[in-house]
Amino acid sequence: MSDRINVTRSSMPELDEYVEEIKDLWQTRWLTNMGTKHVQLQQKLQEYLEVASVELFTNGHMALELTLQAMDLQGEVITTPFTFASTTHAIIRNGLEPVFCDINDKDYTIDVSKIEDLITERTCAILPVHVYGNVCDVEEIERIAGQYHLKVLYDAAHAFGVRYKGKTVGQFGDASCFSFHATKVFHTIEGGACCYQDPVLGKILYQLKNFGIRDEDTVEGVGANAKMNEFCAAMGICNLKHADENREKRRKVVERYREQLEGVEGLQLNRNRKEVYSNYAYFPVIIDETKFGADRNEVKEALARQNIGVRKYFYPLTNTFECFHGKFNVDDTPTAKKISQRVLTLPLYADLDFHDVDRICKAVIQCRR
Ligand SMILES: *Cc1c(COP(=O)(O)O)cnc(C)c1O
């Protein structure tokens, strides 16, 4: 049996590099609560992401959930079901109602031509997702949000380091939330961040991640605890130094995939919109059974037999989750339904070697009938 290939593998700095970075924690004994690593990472990310303000969190989900809370919204939030559980849960856990808009079948982000039909008097915000690092139609979303006075919060969990027309994704909308989970292109083991425009929002976010405490004597809000600790921040500081080098390695892996899978009948590969500077976060393949001769599940099983891990990502759609039984109709989002039934993301990480890519491509192509 050949060696197992997992769908992802966390990037890590050299052990010595990390040890060097955490050494001073043994002197300071300041392990969390916005210590020097936290402050440093925050500043470095502001530079790297070219944004005025970054707030760090324990994970991407708490960044999303608390940013929605900080926006103090009521009513309906237009979003998509083709995402990770986190996006929809963040809306519902804030007492807001998700209204599911379909996605487009080019880059799987929100279908902007369908947003306006979903706007009601109760709509307060749009929460689109930069799926696989593909950038949403930020211009059209900005137009709609302006016309109807809606807040825009981007789930940018997949889009670290992505640019559109030269701007980093963190510059769009009222705020954008990133995930720094171990499986993401840039990680802090667990972690997340919010980039935001309004300094008032920043103050609220800082409080919400620290129990609503304003100062020694005043607890101003009903906050949570979502502070990033010093060990995670230190991992982020190390990983950030290698972010560009890792992106370049991922780009080469993706190129290798494309050389072999582009043009294969029945396979649709990821297409970025024009003027997108990608982070090569994922390699999704949409499998059209009628043309390819095998369906998504068959391909997944065939690869599993060859010790290759792939992911049905995103499947199931969030509007079909067991916990929402009877609440939403999946046929309201037919493109999302179709894509989620056909998508597989293939293994992709910076150190995936070309032999393995070739083995994966061969295994996929062998499934054709
Ligand atoms: C990973 C992810 C999240 C959640 O991030 P965590 O850091 O795991 O909490 C949210 N949305 C999307 C689209 C994600 O992929």
GROMACS .gro file of C-alpha atoms and ligand atoms in nm:
model
  384
    1MET     CA    1   0.000   0.000   0.000
    2SER     CA    2   0.134   0.344  -0.087
    3ASP     CA    3   0.183   0.605   0.182
    4ARG     CA    4  -0.124   0.786   0.294
    5ILE     CA    5  -0.184   1.131   0.147
    6ASN     CA    6  -0.406   1.348   0.366
    7VAL     CA    7  -0.622   1.623   0.222
    8THR     CA    8  -0.418   1.874   0.414
    9ARG     CA    9  -0.111   1.899   0.632
   10SER     CA   10  -0.042   2.193   0.859
   11SER     CA   11   0.257   2.406   0.771
   12MET     CA   12   0.498   2.455   1.060
   13PRO     CA   13   0.815   2.655   1.116
   14GLU     CA   14   1.135   2.473   1.209
   15LEU     CA   15   1.113   2.363   1.573
   16ASP     CA   16   1.413   2.582   1.665
   17GLU     CA   17   1.245   2.884   1.518
   18TYR     CA   18   0.935   2.833   1.731
   19VAL     CA   19   1.138   2.757   2.044
   20GLU     CA   20   1.332   3.078   1.992
   21GLU     CA   21   1.007   3.272   1.959
   22ILE     CA   22   0.851   3.135   2.280
   23LYS     CA   23   1.168   3.144   2.495
   24ASP     CA   24   1.100   3.477   2.658
   25LEU     CA   25   0.763   3.354   2.781
   26TRP     CA   26   0.961   3.159   3.042
   27GLN     CA   27   1.091   3.491   3.175
   28THR     CA   28   0.780   3.703   3.151
   29ARG     CA   29   0.533   3.429   3.251
   30TRP     CA   30   0.276   3.633   3.058
   31LEU     CA   31   0.096   3.360   2.867
   32THR     CA   32  -0.227   3.523   2.754
   33ASN     CA   33  -0.437   3.841   2.794
   34MET     CA   34  -0.292   4.049   2.513
   35GLY     CA   35   0.077   4.004   2.586
   36THR     CA   36   0.369   4.106   2.367
   37LYS     CA   37   0.327   3.821   2.113
   38HIS     CA   38  -0.037   3.913   2.070
   39VAL     CA   39   0.048   4.279   2.015
   40GLN     CA   40   0.330   4.190   1.776
   41LEU     CA   41   0.122   3.955   1.565
   42GLN     CA   42  -0.157   4.210   1.548
   43GLN     CA   43   0.085   4.472   1.414
   44LYS     CA   44   0.247   4.234   1.168
   45LEU     CA   45  -0.092   4.130   1.034
   46GLN     CA   46  -0.199   4.491   0.993
   47GLU     CA   47   0.106   4.537   0.773
   48TYR     CA   48   0.073   4.209   0.586
   49LEU     CA   49  -0.298   4.248   0.520
   50GLU     CA   50  -0.261   4.622   0.454
   51VAL     CA   51  -0.549   4.712   0.683
   52ALA     CA   52  -0.583   4.978   0.950
   53SER     CA   53  -0.714   4.751   1.222
   54VAL     CA   54  -0.699   4.386   1.321
   55GLU     CA   55  -0.848   4.222   1.628
   56LEU     CA   56  -0.722   3.873   1.716
   57PHE     CA   57  -0.938   3.589   1.850
   58THR     CA   58  -0.916   3.230   1.975
   59ASN     CA   59  -1.056   3.107   1.645
   60GLY     CA   60  -1.226   3.219   1.327
   61HIS     CA   61  -1.569   3.129   1.449
   62MET     CA   62  -1.552   3.355   1.754
   63ALA     CA   63  -1.424   3.634   1.529
   64LEU     CA   64  -1.736   3.596   1.314
   65GLU     CA   65  -1.982   3.549   1.598
   66LEU     CA   66  -1.850   3.841   1.802
   67THR     CA   67  -1.821   4.072   1.501
   68LEU     CA   68  -2.187   4.011   1.422
   69GLN     CA   69  -2.266   4.078   1.787
   70ALA     CA   70  -2.059   4.396   1.785
   71MET     CA   71  -2.256   4.521   1.483
   72ASP     CA   72  -2.568   4.510   1.703
   73LEU     CA   73  -2.801   4.388   1.429
   74GLN     CA   74  -3.159   4.267   1.423
   75GLY     CA   75  -3.355   4.074   1.164
   76GLU     CA   76  -3.239   3.893   0.853
   77VAL     CA   77  -2.889   3.834   0.722
   78ILE     CA   78  -2.842   3.735   0.358
   79THR     CA   79  -2.580   3.463   0.328
   80THR     CA   80  -2.506   3.140   0.140
   81PRO     CA   81  -2.537   2.774   0.246
   82PHE     CA   82  -2.222   2.669   0.056
   83THR     CA   83  -1.991   2.726   0.351
   84PHE     CA   84  -1.865   2.577   0.674
   85ALA     CA   85  -2.111   2.537   0.966
   86SER     CA   86  -1.951   2.836   1.137
   87THR     CA   87  -2.098   3.101   0.904
   88THR     CA   88  -2.461   3.003   0.953
   89HIS     CA   89  -2.417   2.923   1.322
   90ALA     CA   90  -2.267   3.266   1.388
   91ILE     CA   91  -2.584   3.424   1.249
   92ILE     CA   92  -2.827   3.203   1.441
   93ARG     CA   93  -2.634   3.217   1.767
   94ASN     CA   94  -2.677   3.597   1.752
   95GLY     CA   95  -3.055   3.564   1.732
   96LEU     CA   96  -3.051   3.664   1.365
   97GLU     CA   97  -3.221   3.483   1.077
   98PRO     CA   98  -3.017   3.357   0.784
   99VAL     CA   99  -3.176   3.409   0.443
  100PHE     CA  100  -3.002   3.182   0.197
  101CYS     CA  101  -2.900   3.321  -0.139
  102ASP     CA  102  -2.775   3.088  -0.411
  103ILE     CA  103  -2.415   3.080  -0.531
  104ASN     CA  104  -2.284   3.117  -0.886
  105ASP     CA  105  -2.140   2.812  -1.059
  106LYS     CA  106  -1.818   2.985  -1.170
  107ASP     CA  107  -1.642   3.049  -0.841
  108TYR     CA  108  -1.907   2.932  -0.590
  109THR     CA  109  -1.942   3.269  -0.417
  110ILE     CA  110  -2.277   3.444  -0.363
  111ASP     CA  111  -2.479   3.499  -0.683
  112VAL     CA  112  -2.505   3.877  -0.667
  113SER     CA  113  -2.787   3.885  -0.923
  114LYS     CA  114  -3.010   3.713  -0.667
  115ILE     CA  115  -2.940   3.926  -0.360
  116GLU     CA  116  -3.182   4.212  -0.424
  117ASP     CA  117  -3.484   3.980  -0.456
  118LEU     CA  118  -3.416   3.855  -0.104
  119ILE     CA  119  -3.400   4.198   0.061
  120THR     CA  120  -3.695   4.280   0.287
  121GLU     CA  121  -3.762   4.549   0.547
  122ARG     CA  122  -3.602   4.319   0.800
  123THR     CA  123  -3.273   4.270   0.616
  124CYS     CA  124  -2.984   4.417   0.815
  125ALA     CA  125  -2.670   4.269   0.664
  126ILE     CA  126  -2.504   4.056   0.399
  127LEU     CA  127  -2.257   3.786   0.507
  128PRO     CA  128  -2.089   3.649   0.194
  129VAL     CA  129  -1.807   3.393   0.189
  130HIS     CA  130  -1.487   3.414  -0.017
  131VAL     CA  131  -1.510   3.041  -0.096
  132TYR     CA  132  -1.178   2.858  -0.158
  133GLY     CA  133  -1.012   3.199  -0.157
  134ASN     CA  134  -1.216   3.310  -0.461
  135VAL     CA  135  -1.321   3.669  -0.414
  136CYS     CA  136  -1.692   3.757  -0.408
  137ASP     CA  137  -1.819   4.025  -0.645
  138VAL     CA  138  -1.721   4.287  -0.389
  139GLU     CA  139  -1.813   4.578  -0.616
  140GLU     CA  140  -2.172   4.470  -0.672
  141ILE     CA  141  -2.210   4.378  -0.304
  142GLU     CA  142  -2.086   4.724  -0.210
  143ARG     CA  143  -2.337   4.884  -0.447
  144ILE     CA  144  -2.628   4.684  -0.306
  145ALA     CA  145  -2.523   4.742   0.055
  146GLY     CA  146  -2.497   5.115  -0.011
  147GLN     CA  147  -2.835   5.136  -0.180
  148TYR     CA  148  -3.021   4.943   0.091
  149HIS     CA  149  -2.811   5.056   0.391
  150LEU     CA  150  -2.692   4.709   0.485
  151LYS     CA  151  -2.381   4.608   0.677
  152VAL     CA  152  -2.138   4.376   0.499
  153LEU     CA  153  -1.933   4.121   0.691
  154TYR     CA  154  -1.718   3.888   0.481
  155ASP     CA  155  -1.633   3.538   0.593
  156ALA     CA  156  -1.274   3.549   0.469
  157ALA     CA  157  -1.170   3.227   0.646
  158HIS     CA  158  -1.040   3.092   0.312
  159ALA     CA  159  -0.896   3.414   0.180
  160PHE     CA  160  -0.585   3.500   0.381
  161GLY     CA  161  -0.341   3.686   0.157
  162VAL     CA  162  -0.583   3.710  -0.134
  163ARG     CA  163  -0.600   4.031  -0.333
  164TYR     CA  164  -0.846   4.173  -0.579
  165LYS     CA  165  -0.742   4.458  -0.809
  166GLY     CA  166  -0.440   4.504  -0.586
  167LYS     CA  167  -0.641   4.543  -0.265
  168THR     CA  168  -0.625   4.278   0.005
  169VAL     CA  169  -0.964   4.118   0.082
  170GLY     CA  170  -0.959   4.261   0.434
  171GLN     CA  171  -1.021   4.604   0.285
  172PHE     CA  172  -1.371   4.524   0.158
  173GLY     CA  173  -1.700   4.559   0.344
  174ASP     CA  174  -1.746   4.682   0.701
  175ALA     CA  175  -1.542   4.390   0.833
  176SER     CA  176  -1.382   4.061   0.728
  177CYS     CA  177  -1.310   3.761   0.947
  178PHE     CA  178  -1.020   3.523   0.893
  179SER     CA  179  -0.962   3.178   1.038
  180PHE     CA  180  -0.613   3.081   1.152
  181HIS     CA  181  -0.707   2.719   1.215
  182ALA     CA  182  -0.431   2.460   1.170
  183THR     CA  183  -0.577   2.354   0.834
  184LYS     CA  184  -0.583   2.703   0.684
  185VAL     CA  185  -0.311   2.851   0.461
  186PHE     CA  186  -0.184   3.066   0.746
  187HIS     CA  187  -0.245   2.943   1.099
  188THR     CA  188  -0.186   3.005   1.468
  189ILE     CA  189  -0.281   2.644   1.563
  190GLU     CA  190  -0.627   2.776   1.650
  191GLY     CA  191  -0.699   3.140   1.592
  192GLY     CA  192  -0.881   3.402   1.398
  193ALA     CA  193  -0.897   3.772   1.328
  194CYS     CA  194  -1.133   4.047   1.228
  195CYS     CA  195  -1.028   4.337   1.004
  196TYR     CA  196  -1.268   4.625   1.043
  197GLN     CA  197  -1.312   4.982   0.922
  198ASP     CA  198  -1.486   5.160   1.211
  199PRO     CA  199  -1.269   5.219   1.523
  200VAL     CA  200  -1.582   5.209   1.741
  201LEU     CA  201  -1.641   4.852   1.628
  202GLY     CA  202  -1.284   4.770   1.734
  203LYS     CA  203  -1.344   4.889   2.089
  204ILE     CA  204  -1.655   4.674   2.116
  205LEU     CA  205  -1.472   4.371   1.972
  206TYR     CA  206  -1.191   4.409   2.222
  207GLN     CA  207  -1.441   4.408   2.507
  208LEU     CA  208  -1.647   4.121   2.369
  209LYS     CA  209  -1.344   3.894   2.354
  210ASN     CA  210  -1.257   3.981   2.714
  211PHE     CA  211  -1.580   3.938   2.915
  212GLY     CA  212  -1.709   4.287   2.836
  213ILE     CA  213  -1.450   4.439   3.069
  214ARG     CA  214  -1.375   4.806   3.005
  215ASP     CA  215  -1.137   4.870   3.290
  216GLU     CA  216  -1.052   4.745   3.637
  217ASP     CA  217  -1.376   4.876   3.781
  218THR     CA  218  -1.618   4.856   3.489
  219VAL     CA  219  -1.778   4.566   3.307
  220GLU     CA  220  -1.962   4.734   3.029
  221GLY     CA  221  -2.096   4.448   2.817
  222VAL     CA  222  -2.195   4.083   2.829
  223GLY     CA  223  -1.883   3.952   2.663
  224ALA     CA  224  -1.733   3.613   2.596
  225ASN     CA  225  -1.375   3.496   2.635
  226ALA     CA  226  -1.207   3.470   2.296
  227LYS     CA  227  -0.855   3.599   2.348
  228MET     CA  228  -0.567   3.455   2.148
  229ASN     CA  229  -0.296   3.319   2.380
  230GLU     CA  230   0.077   3.390   2.351
  231PHE     CA  231   0.176   3.045   2.222
  232CYS     CA  232  -0.070   3.071   1.936
  233ALA     CA  233   0.040   3.427   1.859
  234ALA     CA  234   0.404   3.308   1.858
  235MET     CA  235   0.315   3.035   1.607
  236GLY     CA  236   0.151   3.304   1.395
  237ILE     CA  237   0.461   3.525   1.408
  238CYS     CA  238   0.673   3.231   1.285
  239ASN     CA  239   0.429   3.116   1.018
  240LEU     CA  240   0.382   3.465   0.881
  241LYS     CA  241   0.753   3.476   0.792
  242HIS     CA  242   0.694   3.179   0.560
  243ALA     CA  243   0.355   3.282   0.422
  244ASP     CA  244   0.483   3.403   0.085
  245GLU     CA  245   0.716   3.108   0.040
  246ASN     CA  246   0.431   2.869   0.120
  247ARG     CA  247   0.202   3.044  -0.123
  248GLU     CA  248   0.459   2.993  -0.398
  249LYS     CA  249   0.486   2.622  -0.314
  250ARG     CA  250   0.108   2.588  -0.325
  251ARG     CA  251   0.097   2.768  -0.657
  252LYS     CA  252   0.333   2.512  -0.805
  253VAL     CA  253   0.127   2.222  -0.670
  254VAL     CA  254  -0.188   2.372  -0.821
  255GLU     CA  255  -0.010   2.419  -1.155
  256ARG     CA  256   0.092   2.053  -1.150
  257TYR     CA  257  -0.268   1.951  -1.088
  258ARG     CA  258  -0.393   2.173  -1.368
  259GLU     CA  259  -0.147   2.033  -1.619
  260GLN     CA  260  -0.301   1.691  -1.571
  261LEU     CA  261  -0.667   1.759  -1.497
  262GLU     CA  262  -0.745   2.060  -1.718
  263GLY     CA  263  -0.960   1.955  -2.009
  264VAL     CA  264  -1.057   1.616  -1.868
  265GLU     CA  265  -1.415   1.562  -1.981
  266GLY     CA  266  -1.658   1.598  -1.689
  267LEU     CA  267  -1.421   1.777  -1.450
  268GLN     CA  268  -1.462   2.147  -1.375
  269LEU     CA  269  -1.162   2.307  -1.209
  270ASN     CA  270  -1.159   2.619  -0.994
  271ARG     CA  271  -1.170   2.947  -1.182
  272ASN     CA  272  -1.071   3.271  -1.018
  273ARG     CA  273  -1.229   3.595  -1.123
  274LYS     CA  274  -1.007   3.827  -1.325
  275GLU     CA  275  -0.759   4.035  -1.128
  276VAL     CA  276  -0.760   3.799  -0.830
  277TYR     CA  277  -0.426   3.728  -0.666
  278SER     CA  278  -0.492   3.383  -0.525
  279ASN     CA  279  -0.364   3.211  -0.211
  280TYR     CA  280  -0.413   2.863  -0.363
  281ALA     CA  281  -0.597   2.752  -0.051
  282TYR     CA  282  -0.792   2.461  -0.200
  283PHE     CA  283  -0.815   2.254  -0.513
  284PRO     CA  284  -1.185   2.181  -0.567
  285VAL     CA  285  -1.296   1.966  -0.858
  286ILE     CA  286  -1.660   1.952  -0.970
  287ILE     CA  287  -1.743   1.611  -1.112
  288ASP     CA  288  -2.023   1.585  -1.366
  289GLU     CA  289  -2.118   1.218  -1.355
  290THR     CA  290  -2.289   1.212  -1.696
  291LYS     CA  291  -1.971   1.330  -1.869
  292PHE     CA  292  -1.709   1.179  -1.642
  293GLY     CA  293  -1.866   0.837  -1.594
  294ALA     CA  294  -1.834   0.823  -1.216
  295ASP     CA  295  -1.993   1.039  -0.950
  296ARG     CA  296  -1.829   1.231  -0.668
  297ASN     CA  297  -1.885   0.962  -0.407
  298GLU     CA  298  -1.743   0.690  -0.630
  299VAL     CA  299  -1.432   0.897  -0.692
  300LYS     CA  300  -1.395   0.962  -0.319
  301GLU     CA  301  -1.419   0.590  -0.242
  302ALA     CA  302  -1.178   0.494  -0.520
  303LEU     CA  303  -0.922   0.742  -0.386
  304ALA     CA  304  -0.974   0.618  -0.030
  305ARG     CA  305  -0.888   0.266  -0.149
  306GLN     CA  306  -0.559   0.407  -0.274
  307ASN     CA  307  -0.496   0.575   0.060
  308ILE     CA  308  -0.568   0.925  -0.069
  309GLY     CA  309  -0.781   1.148   0.153
  310VAL     CA  310  -1.014   1.397  -0.013
  311ARG     CA  311  -1.297   1.605   0.128
  312LYS     CA  312  -1.659   1.668   0.031
  313TYR     CA  313  -1.614   2.035   0.100
  314PHE     CA  314  -1.871   2.186   0.131
  315TYR     CA  315  -2.118   1.910   0.190
  316PRO     CA  316  -2.376   1.901   0.337
  317LEU     CA  317  -2.505   2.253   0.271
  318THR     CA  318  -2.574   2.441   0.593
  319ASN     CA  319  -2.942   2.484   0.499
  320THR     CA  320  -2.982   2.104   0.511
  321PHE     CA  321  -2.827   2.051   0.855
  322GLU     CA  322  -3.013   1.819   1.089
  323CYS     CA  323  -3.035   2.097   1.350
  324PHE     CA  324  -3.237   2.315   1.107
  325HIS     CA  325  -3.473   2.038   1.002
  326GLY     CA  326  -3.780   2.180   0.828
  327LYS     CA  327  -3.665   2.543   0.851
  328PHE     CA  328  -3.508   2.598   0.510
  329ASN     CA  329  -3.566   2.469   0.161
  330VAL     CA  330  -3.257   2.346  -0.020
  331ASP     CA  331  -3.434   2.394  -0.354
  332ASP     CA  332  -3.417   2.770  -0.295
  333THR     CA  333  -3.044   2.735  -0.366
  334PRO     CA  334  -3.026   2.494  -0.662
  335THR     CA  335  -2.674   2.581  -0.774
  336ALA     CA  336  -2.537   2.533  -0.423
  337LYS     CA  337  -2.721   2.201  -0.409
  338LYS     CA  338  -2.574   2.089  -0.739
  339ILE     CA  339  -2.218   2.193  -0.655
  340SER     CA  340  -2.223   2.043  -0.306
  341GLN     CA  341  -2.329   1.708  -0.453
  342ARG     CA  342  -2.046   1.714  -0.708
  343VAL     CA  343  -1.751   1.874  -0.535
  344LEU     CA  344  -1.437   1.712  -0.403
  345THR     CA  345  -1.137   1.903  -0.276
  346LEU     CA  346  -0.813   1.724  -0.355
  347PRO     CA  347  -0.508   1.720  -0.125
  348LEU     CA  348  -0.325   2.051  -0.123
  349TYR     CA  349  -0.052   2.180   0.105
  350ALA     CA  350   0.279   2.356   0.062
  351ASP     CA  351   0.495   2.044   0.092
  352LEU     CA  352   0.282   1.811  -0.120
  353ASP     CA  353   0.534   1.663  -0.359
  354PHE     CA  354   0.484   1.631  -0.731
  355HIS     CA  355   0.496   1.250  -0.722
  356ASP     CA  356   0.196   1.252  -0.494
  357VAL     CA  357   0.012   1.501  -0.715
  358ASP     CA  358   0.074   1.273  -1.012
  359ARG     CA  359  -0.048   0.972  -0.815
  360ILE     CA  360  -0.366   1.158  -0.717
  361CYS     CA  361  -0.435   1.273  -1.074
  362LYS     CA  362  -0.383   0.921  -1.206
  363ALA     CA  363  -0.621   0.781  -0.946
  364VAL     CA  364  -0.886   1.038  -1.038
  365ILE     CA  365  -0.854   0.977  -1.411
  366GLN     CA  366  -0.873   0.599  -1.359
  367CYS     CA  367  -1.228   0.647  -1.227
  368ARG     CA  368  -1.354   0.744  -1.574
  369ARG     CA  369  -1.575   0.493  -1.742
  370LIG     C1  370  -1.250   2.740   0.895
  370LIG     C2  371  -1.373   2.820   0.865
  370LIG     C3  372  -1.443   2.893   0.963
  370LIG     C4  373  -1.417   2.880   1.110
  370LIG     O1  374  -1.291   2.903   1.151
  370LIG     P1  375  -1.232   2.833   1.283
  370LIG     O2  376  -1.101   2.904   1.300
  370LIG     O3  377  -1.219   2.688   1.257
  370LIG     O4  378  -1.326   2.863   1.396
  370LIG     C5  379  -1.547   2.975   0.922
  370LIG     N1  380  -1.585   2.983   0.793
  370LIG     C6  381  -1.524   2.912   0.697
  370LIG     C7  382  -1.569   2.928   0.556
  370LIG     C8  383  -1.418   2.826   0.729
  370LIG     O5  384  -1.360   2.754   0.633
   0.00000   0.00000   0.00000
